[in-house]
Coordinates of C-alpha atoms in Angstrom, one line a residue:
X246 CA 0.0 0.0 0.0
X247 CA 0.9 3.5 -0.9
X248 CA 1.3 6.2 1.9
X249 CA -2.3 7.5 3.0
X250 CA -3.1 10.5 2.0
X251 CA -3.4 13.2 4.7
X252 CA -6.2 15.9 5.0
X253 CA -7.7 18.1 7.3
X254 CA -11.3 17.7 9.2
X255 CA -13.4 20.0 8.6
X256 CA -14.1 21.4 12.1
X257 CA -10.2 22.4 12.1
X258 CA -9.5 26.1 12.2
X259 CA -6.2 25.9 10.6
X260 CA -4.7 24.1 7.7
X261 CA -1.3 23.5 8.9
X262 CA -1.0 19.7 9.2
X263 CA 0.8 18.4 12.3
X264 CA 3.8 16.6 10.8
X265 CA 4.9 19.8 8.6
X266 CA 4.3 21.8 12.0
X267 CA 6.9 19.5 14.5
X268 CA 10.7 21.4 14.4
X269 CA 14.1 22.0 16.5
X270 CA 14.5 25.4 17.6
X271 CA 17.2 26.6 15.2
X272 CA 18.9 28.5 18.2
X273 CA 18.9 25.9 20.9
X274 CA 17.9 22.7 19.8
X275 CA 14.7 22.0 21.5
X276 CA 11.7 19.8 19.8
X277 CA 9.0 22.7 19.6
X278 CA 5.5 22.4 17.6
X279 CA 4.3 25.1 15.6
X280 CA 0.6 26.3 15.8
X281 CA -1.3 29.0 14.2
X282 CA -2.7 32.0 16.7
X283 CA -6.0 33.3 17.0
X284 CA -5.0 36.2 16.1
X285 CA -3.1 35.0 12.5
X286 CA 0.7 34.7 13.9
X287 CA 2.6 31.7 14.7
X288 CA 4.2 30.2 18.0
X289 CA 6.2 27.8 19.4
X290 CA 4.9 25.5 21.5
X291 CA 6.2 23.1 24.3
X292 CA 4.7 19.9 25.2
X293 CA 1.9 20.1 28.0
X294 CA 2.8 21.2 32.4
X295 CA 0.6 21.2 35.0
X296 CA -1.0 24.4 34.8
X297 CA -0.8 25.5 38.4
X298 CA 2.6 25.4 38.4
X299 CA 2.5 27.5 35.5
X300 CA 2.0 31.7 35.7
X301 CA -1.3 32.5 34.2
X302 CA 0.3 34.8 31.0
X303 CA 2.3 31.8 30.3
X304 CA -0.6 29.2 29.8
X305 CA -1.8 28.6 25.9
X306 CA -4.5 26.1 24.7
X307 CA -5.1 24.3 21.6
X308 CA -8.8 24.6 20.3
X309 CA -9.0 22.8 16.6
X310 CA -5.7 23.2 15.9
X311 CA -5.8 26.9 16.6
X312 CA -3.5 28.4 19.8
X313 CA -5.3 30.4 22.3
X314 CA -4.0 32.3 25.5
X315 CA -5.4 31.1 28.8
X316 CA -6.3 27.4 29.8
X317 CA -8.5 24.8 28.6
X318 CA -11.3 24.7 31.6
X319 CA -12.1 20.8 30.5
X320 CA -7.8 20.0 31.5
X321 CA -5.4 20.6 34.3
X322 CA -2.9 21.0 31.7
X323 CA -1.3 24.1 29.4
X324 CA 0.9 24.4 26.9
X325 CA 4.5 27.6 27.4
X326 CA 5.4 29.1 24.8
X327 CA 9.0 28.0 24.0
X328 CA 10.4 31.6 23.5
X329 CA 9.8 31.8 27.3
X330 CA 12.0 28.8 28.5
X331 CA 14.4 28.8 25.3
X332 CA 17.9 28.2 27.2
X333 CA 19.6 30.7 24.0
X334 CA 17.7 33.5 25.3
X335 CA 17.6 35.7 29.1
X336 CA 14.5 34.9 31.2
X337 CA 14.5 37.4 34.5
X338 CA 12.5 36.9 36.7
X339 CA 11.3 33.5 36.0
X340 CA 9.4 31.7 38.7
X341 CA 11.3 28.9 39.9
X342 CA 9.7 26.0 38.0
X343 CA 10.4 27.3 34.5
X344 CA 13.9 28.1 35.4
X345 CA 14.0 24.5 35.9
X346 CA 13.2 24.2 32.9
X347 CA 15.3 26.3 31.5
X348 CA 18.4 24.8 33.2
X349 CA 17.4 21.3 31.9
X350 CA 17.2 22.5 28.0
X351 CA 20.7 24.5 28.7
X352 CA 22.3 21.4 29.8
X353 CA 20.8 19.4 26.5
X354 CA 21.6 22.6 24.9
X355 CA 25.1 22.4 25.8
X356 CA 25.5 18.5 25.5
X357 CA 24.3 18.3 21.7
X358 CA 27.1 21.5 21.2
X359 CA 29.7 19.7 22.6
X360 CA 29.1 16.5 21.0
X361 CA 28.9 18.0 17.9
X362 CA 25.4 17.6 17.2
X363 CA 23.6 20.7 16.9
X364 CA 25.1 24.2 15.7
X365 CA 23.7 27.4 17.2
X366 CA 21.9 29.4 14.6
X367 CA 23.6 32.7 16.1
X368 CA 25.4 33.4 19.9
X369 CA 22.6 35.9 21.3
X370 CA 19.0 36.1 20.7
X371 CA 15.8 37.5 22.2
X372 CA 12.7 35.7 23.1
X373 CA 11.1 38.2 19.9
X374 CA 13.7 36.3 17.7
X375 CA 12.6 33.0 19.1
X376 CA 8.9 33.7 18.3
X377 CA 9.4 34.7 15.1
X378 CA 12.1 33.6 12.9
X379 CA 12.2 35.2 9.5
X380 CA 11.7 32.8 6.4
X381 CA 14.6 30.7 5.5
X382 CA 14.7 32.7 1.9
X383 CA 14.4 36.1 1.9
X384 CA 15.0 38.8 -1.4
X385 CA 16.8 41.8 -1.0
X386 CA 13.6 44.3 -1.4
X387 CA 11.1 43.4 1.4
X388 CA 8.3 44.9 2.2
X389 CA 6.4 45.8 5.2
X390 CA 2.2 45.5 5.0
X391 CA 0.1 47.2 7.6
X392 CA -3.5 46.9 9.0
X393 CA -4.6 49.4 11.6
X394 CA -1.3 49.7 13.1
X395 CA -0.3 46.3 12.9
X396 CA 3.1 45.8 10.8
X397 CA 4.2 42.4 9.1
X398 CA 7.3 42.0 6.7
X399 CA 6.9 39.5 4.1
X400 CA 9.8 38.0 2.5
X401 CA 9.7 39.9 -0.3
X402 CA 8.4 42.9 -2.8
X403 CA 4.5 42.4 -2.3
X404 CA 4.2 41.8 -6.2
X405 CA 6.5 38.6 -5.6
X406 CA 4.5 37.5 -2.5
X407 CA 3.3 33.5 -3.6
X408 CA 1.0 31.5 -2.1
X409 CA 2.0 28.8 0.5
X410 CA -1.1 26.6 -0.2
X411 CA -0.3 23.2 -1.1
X412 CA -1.7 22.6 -4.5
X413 CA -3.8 19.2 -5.3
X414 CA -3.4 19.0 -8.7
X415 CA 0.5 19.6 -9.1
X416 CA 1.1 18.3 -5.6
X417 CA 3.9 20.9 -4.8
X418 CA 3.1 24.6 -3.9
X419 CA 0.8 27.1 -5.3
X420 CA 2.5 29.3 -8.0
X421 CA 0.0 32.0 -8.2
X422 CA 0.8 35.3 -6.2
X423 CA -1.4 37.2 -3.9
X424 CA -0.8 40.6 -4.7
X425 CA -4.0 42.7 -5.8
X426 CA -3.4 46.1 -6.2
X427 CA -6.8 47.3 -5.9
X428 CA -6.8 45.6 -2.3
X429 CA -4.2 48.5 -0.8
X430 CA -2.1 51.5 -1.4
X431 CA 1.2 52.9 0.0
X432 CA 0.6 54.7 3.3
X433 CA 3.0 56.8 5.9
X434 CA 2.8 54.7 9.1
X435 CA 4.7 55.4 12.4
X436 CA 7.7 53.7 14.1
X437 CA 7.2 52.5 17.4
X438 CA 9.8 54.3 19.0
X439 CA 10.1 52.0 22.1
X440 CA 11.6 49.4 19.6
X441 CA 13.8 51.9 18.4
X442 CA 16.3 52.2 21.0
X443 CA 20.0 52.3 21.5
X444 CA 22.4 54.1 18.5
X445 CA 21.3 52.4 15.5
X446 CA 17.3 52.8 16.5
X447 CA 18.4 56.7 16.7
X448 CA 19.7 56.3 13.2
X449 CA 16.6 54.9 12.0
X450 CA 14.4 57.2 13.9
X451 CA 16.8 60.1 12.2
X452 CA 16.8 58.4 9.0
X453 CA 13.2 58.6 8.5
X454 CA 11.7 61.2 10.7
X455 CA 9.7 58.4 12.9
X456 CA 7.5 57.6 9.6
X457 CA 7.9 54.7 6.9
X458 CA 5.9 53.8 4.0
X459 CA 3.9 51.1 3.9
X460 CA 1.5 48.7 2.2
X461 CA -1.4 49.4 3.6
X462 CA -4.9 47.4 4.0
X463 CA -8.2 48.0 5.5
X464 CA -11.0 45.6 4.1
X465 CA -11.2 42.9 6.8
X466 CA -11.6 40.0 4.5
X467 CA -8.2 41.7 2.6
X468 CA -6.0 41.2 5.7
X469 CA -7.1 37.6 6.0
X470 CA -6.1 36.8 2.8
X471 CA -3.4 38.4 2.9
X472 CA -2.2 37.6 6.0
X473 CA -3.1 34.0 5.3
X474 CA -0.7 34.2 2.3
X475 CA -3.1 32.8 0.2
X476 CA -4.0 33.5 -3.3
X477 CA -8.0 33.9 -4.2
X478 CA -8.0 30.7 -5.4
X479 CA -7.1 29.0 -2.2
X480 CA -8.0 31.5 0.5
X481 CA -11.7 29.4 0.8
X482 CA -10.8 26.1 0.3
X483 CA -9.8 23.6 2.7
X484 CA -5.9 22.8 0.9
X485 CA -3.3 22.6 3.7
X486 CA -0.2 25.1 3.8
X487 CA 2.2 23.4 1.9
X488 CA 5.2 25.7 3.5
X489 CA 4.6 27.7 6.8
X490 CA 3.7 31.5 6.8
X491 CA 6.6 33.9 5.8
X492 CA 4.9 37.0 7.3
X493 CA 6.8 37.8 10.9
X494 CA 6.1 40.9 12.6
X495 CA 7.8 43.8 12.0
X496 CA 10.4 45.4 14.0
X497 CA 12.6 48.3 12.8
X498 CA 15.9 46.9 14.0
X499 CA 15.8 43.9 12.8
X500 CA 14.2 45.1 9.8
X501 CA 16.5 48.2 9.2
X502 CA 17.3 47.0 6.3
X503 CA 14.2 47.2 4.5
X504 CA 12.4 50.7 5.7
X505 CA 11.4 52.7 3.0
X506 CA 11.6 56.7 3.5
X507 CA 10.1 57.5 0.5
X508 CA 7.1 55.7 -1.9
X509 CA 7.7 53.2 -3.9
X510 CA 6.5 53.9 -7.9
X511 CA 5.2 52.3 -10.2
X512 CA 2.9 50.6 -8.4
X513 CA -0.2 51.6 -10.2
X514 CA -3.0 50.0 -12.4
X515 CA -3.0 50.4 -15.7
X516 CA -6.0 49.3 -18.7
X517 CA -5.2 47.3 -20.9
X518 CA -8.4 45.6 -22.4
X519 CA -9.8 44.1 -19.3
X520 CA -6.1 42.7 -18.0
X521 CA -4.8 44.8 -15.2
X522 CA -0.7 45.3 -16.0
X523 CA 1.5 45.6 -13.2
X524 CA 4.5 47.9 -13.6
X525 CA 7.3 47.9 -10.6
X526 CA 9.9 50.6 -11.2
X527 CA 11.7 49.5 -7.9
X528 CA 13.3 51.4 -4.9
X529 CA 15.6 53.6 -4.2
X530 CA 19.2 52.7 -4.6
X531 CA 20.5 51.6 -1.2
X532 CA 23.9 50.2 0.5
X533 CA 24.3 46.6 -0.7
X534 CA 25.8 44.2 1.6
X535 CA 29.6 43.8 1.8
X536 CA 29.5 39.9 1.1
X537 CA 29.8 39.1 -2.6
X538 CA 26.9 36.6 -2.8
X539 CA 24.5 38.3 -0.9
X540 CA 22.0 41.2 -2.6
X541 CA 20.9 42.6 0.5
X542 CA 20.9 46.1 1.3
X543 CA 19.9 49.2 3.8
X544 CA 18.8 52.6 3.4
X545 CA 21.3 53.6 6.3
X546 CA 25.0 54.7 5.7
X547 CA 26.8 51.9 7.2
X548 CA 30.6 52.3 7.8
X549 CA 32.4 50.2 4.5
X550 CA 32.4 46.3 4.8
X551 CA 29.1 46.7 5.9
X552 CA 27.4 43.0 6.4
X553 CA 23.7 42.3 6.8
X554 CA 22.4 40.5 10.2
X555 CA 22.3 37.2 7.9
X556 CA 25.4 37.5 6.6
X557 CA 26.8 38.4 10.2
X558 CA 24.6 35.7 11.5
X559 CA 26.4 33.0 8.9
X560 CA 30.2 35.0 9.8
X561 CA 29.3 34.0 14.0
X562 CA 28.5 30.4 12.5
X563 CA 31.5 29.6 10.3
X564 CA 33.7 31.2 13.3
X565 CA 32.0 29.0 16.1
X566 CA 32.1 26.0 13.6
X567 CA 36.7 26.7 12.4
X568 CA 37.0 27.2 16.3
X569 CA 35.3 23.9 17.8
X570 CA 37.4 22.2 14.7
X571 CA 40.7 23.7 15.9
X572 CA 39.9 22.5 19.8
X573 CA 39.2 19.1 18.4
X574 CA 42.8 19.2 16.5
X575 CA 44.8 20.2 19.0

């Protein structure tokens, strides 16, 4: 017998089947199962604890395959989000259970390191970082899409956004894009200036006067599709994601790279018989990235050599990789 085909019920909430949703934490290690939000995000979750002995902003529930704050009243368990016990990340003031926790992953954390099983994605990281990881491919023009004040960065211009549904007839991944242009229109938006802290958030703030343009959408049944990264010939059916959601949220420095301080042309519609014809001039020229295989590239005025956080984050690696192959030689 062939391998059974899988599906989702149709009582299910999301359609992000369970064995495309099980990872490793790419910064420590950890198994962690990825679930869509209520409120269209991702996040990592942990396997189930006792909920009394977890703190009540830390409990999450799964309700048709959808993740919920709080606790399931019908169970004594609840589910942590792994960005709160990841051992690559600080955790003050954790109560004293989770740092056990905490202590146990480190020490796994540490082992597989040593033994030469796992390779930190980078050194340092945030519990933000942990939550949201940016796509594994990314183009050097990225755009940020907004709906009442929320931001999301895709992984790419929004003419080249594709959709992630997993396509029945060709069995592989949906070709079409998303990307309507009626459905939006470029928009100043504000920076949230308590993100943008220390000497490169005061460049950015400087850079673009506390205001960057972005895509912006206000129909409600827009943002779902769009959010849902799905293109109109999937957004209603009942296809499972074939990849996961490239949308993170935005944040403007990690993202400095991709703010835009002026509007991007050529983004209009055009007539042409009754086919609309999209023309993308493209942005402004920018600083490209120092490393010859890399097109990325920021709107700041980096000192020369300049590397982007990937290509920084891939530097870290190679150097913690040469260094644990020189102990072992010596």
């Amino acid at each position: 017998m062939g391998p059974m085909p899988m599906h989702l019920h149709r009582s299910n909430r999301t359609k992000v089947l369970r064995r495309a949703a099980a990872s490793l934490c790419k910064y420590c290690g950890t198994p962690v199962e990825w679930f869509e939000r209520h409120d269209g995000l991702r996040i990592p979750l942990t396997c189930e604890f006792p909920t009394r002995r977890i703190p009540a902003k830390m409990r999450w529930h799964i309700h048709r395959g959808v993740a919920y704050p709080g606790t399931d009243a019908s169970s004594g368990y609840c589910r942590i989000p792994h960005p709160a016990v990841c051992p690559a990340a600080d955790h003050p003031d954790l109560p004293s259970d989770l740092q056990d926790v905490v202590r146990r992953l480190a020490v796994r954390m540490r082992t597989a390191i040593e033994s030469g099983e796992f390779v930190p994605f980078v050194e340092t990281v945030t519990e933000e970082e942990v939550e949201s990881p940016g796509p594994e491919q990314v183009q050097h023009i990225r755009h940020v899409i907004d709906c009442h004040g929320s931001l999301r960065i895709g992984p790419c211009a929004i003419e080249d956004l594709q959709c992630i549904a997993h396509d029945a007839l060709t069995e592989q991944r949906c070709e079409n894009g998303i990307c309507d242009l009626s459905e939006g229109r470029w928009e100043l938006t504000g920076i949230d200036q308590e993100q943008a802290t220390g000497r490169l958030g005061q460049q950015v703030l400087e850079l673009t006067g506390g205001n960057i343009w972005v895509w912006h959408l206000a129909d409600f049944n827009v943002v779902r599709r769009w959010w849902a990264q799905r293109c109109h010939d999937h957004f209603n059916t009942d296809d499972p994601d074939h990849v996961a959601n490239e949308f993170v949220p935005f944040h403007p420095l990690r993202h400095d790279a991709h703010v835009l301080t002026e509007r991007p042309t050529g983004y209009d519609l055009q007539s042409n018989g009754e086919k609309r014809v999209f023309i993308h001039d493209g942005p402004e020229q920018r600083t490209k990235c120092a490393s010859p295989s890399c097109s990325n590239a920021t709107v700041l005025s980096p000192q020369e050599g300049w590397l982007c956080w990937q290509c920084e984050e891939l530097q870290r690696r190679r150097q913690r990789i040469h260094q644990r192959r020189s102990r072992v030689r010596d």
